Amino acid sequence: MPSSLRDTRQRRAIRAVLESSDRPLSVAEIHARAARALPKLSEVTVYRILHAFGAEKLVKVVTIPGVAAHYETAGEHHHHFYCRHCQRVFDIPCDGHPHLPVHDPVFEIEEYQVVLLGRCMDCAV
């Protein structure tokens, strides 16, 4: 994740957490994992760094109504699955083409998200 931001231990720790994760993470999850390397890291600092990463387009926010924001490294477009039981968010690959029912010149679609809801394989058993 190249960036014009100053390189700090906190930013490196959070970047490492995001890059090593195979799914989007909540702020609490990011904080817990990064705090293993930096025990004095505050959740406020995590929020601040994620905001800075977002401004640099280094991370994407996964928004699910009624659920705390989740974060992942910016990359190819894909969809997400939210497990209502364990409250984890997972990536779902897609072909990268928008299959949207909106074909109206009144709208200029800049981005879209597809989120599927249910139970993950671990929780379905």
C-alpha positions as MATLAB code, in Angstrom:
seq = 'MPSSLRDTRQRRAIRAVLESSDRPLSVAEIHARAARALPKLSEVTVYRILHAFGAEKLVKVVTIPGVAAHYETAGEHHHHFYCRHCQRVFDIPCDGHPHLPVHDPVFEIEEYQVVLLGRCMDCAV';
ca = [
       0.000    0.000    0.000;
       2.135    2.940   -1.179;
       1.211    6.220    0.471;
       2.239    9.828    0.871;
       1.536    9.515    4.612;
       4.404    9.603    7.075;
       5.457    6.063    7.992;
       4.886    5.413   11.701;
       4.882    2.270   13.834;
       1.123    2.609   14.302;
       0.454    2.946   10.562;
       2.756    0.019    9.792;
       0.991   -2.164   12.378;
      -2.481   -1.327   11.065;
      -1.376   -1.733    7.453;
       0.097   -5.159    8.316;
      -3.155   -6.233    9.984;
      -5.218   -5.194    6.948;
      -2.821   -6.742    4.427;
      -2.639  -10.058    6.294;
      -6.403  -10.418    6.717;
      -8.431  -12.547    4.326;
     -11.605  -10.595    5.092;
     -12.788   -7.095    6.053;
     -12.269   -6.246    9.734;
     -14.077   -4.025   12.219;
     -12.177   -1.320   14.087;
     -12.302   -3.491   17.214;
     -10.745   -6.416   15.311;
      -8.060   -4.198   13.762;
      -7.278   -2.676   17.158;
      -7.056   -6.063   18.889;
      -4.690   -7.461   16.263;
      -2.486   -4.360   15.987;
      -2.316   -4.013   19.784;
      -0.488   -7.342   19.933;
       2.516   -5.539   18.426;
       1.762   -2.152   20.013;
       0.049   -2.663   23.379;
      -0.384    1.094   23.971;
      -2.209    1.627   20.672;
      -5.580    3.304   21.262;
      -8.777    2.670   19.353;
      -8.948    6.418   18.607;
      -5.582    6.159   16.835;
      -6.900    3.237   14.786;
      -9.903    5.326   13.702;
      -7.646    8.269   12.824;
      -5.282    6.113   10.768;
      -8.138    4.355    8.949;
      -9.574    7.776    8.101;
      -6.186    8.874    6.711;
      -5.841    5.609    4.761;
      -9.337    6.167    3.358;
      -8.459    9.696    2.214;
      -5.439    8.222    0.403;
      -7.688    5.497   -1.083;
      -5.596    2.797    0.566;
      -8.584    1.206    2.296;
     -12.224    0.683    1.464;
     -15.058    0.848    3.941;
     -17.566   -1.996    3.856;
     -20.922   -0.593    4.930;
     -23.691   -2.864    6.150;
     -26.845   -1.232    7.560;
     -27.001   -1.568   11.338;
     -23.445   -2.916   11.581;
     -20.211   -1.129   12.494;
     -18.045   -0.259    9.499;
     -15.513   -2.840    8.357;
     -12.274   -2.048    6.526;
     -10.166   -3.777    3.901;
      -7.295   -2.861    1.654;
      -8.342   -1.220   -1.597;
      -8.284   -3.621   -4.504;
     -10.443   -5.259   -7.111;
     -14.195   -4.900   -6.833;
     -15.934   -7.768   -5.048;
     -19.034   -8.430   -2.982;
     -19.413   -9.238    0.710;
     -21.219  -11.709    2.943;
     -22.249  -10.774    6.497;
     -22.829  -13.565    9.007;
     -25.644  -12.526   11.295;
     -24.516  -15.064   13.895;
     -20.770  -14.389   14.350;
     -20.965  -10.896   12.844;
     -17.955  -11.412   10.576;
     -17.769  -10.036    7.035;
     -16.331  -12.160    4.223;
     -15.247  -11.359    0.669;
     -17.145  -12.915   -2.223;
     -15.482  -12.770   -5.645;
     -17.456  -11.368   -8.565;
     -16.802  -10.869  -12.251;
     -16.271   -7.137  -11.749;
     -19.138   -6.092  -13.998;
     -22.051   -4.144  -12.585;
     -25.329   -5.982  -13.020;
     -27.527   -3.146  -11.899;
     -31.184   -2.685  -12.787;
     -30.721    1.105  -13.019;
     -30.305    2.326  -16.589;
     -31.518    5.874  -16.202;
     -29.624    8.953  -17.374;
     -30.773   10.728  -14.198;
     -28.232    8.698  -12.155;
     -24.470    8.704  -12.321;
     -23.414    5.552  -10.480;
     -19.943    5.948   -8.996;
     -19.807    2.869   -6.836;
     -22.013    0.027   -5.684;
     -21.896   -2.641   -3.000;
     -23.577   -5.996   -2.828;
     -23.875   -7.527    0.639;
     -25.384  -10.943    1.224;
     -26.686  -11.787    4.702;
     -27.009  -15.142    6.456;
     -24.820  -17.610    8.339;
     -21.253  -18.499    7.453;
     -20.234  -22.161    7.150;
     -18.821  -22.181   10.701;
     -22.101  -20.912   12.167;
     -24.461  -22.900    9.936;
     -23.494  -26.199   11.559;
];
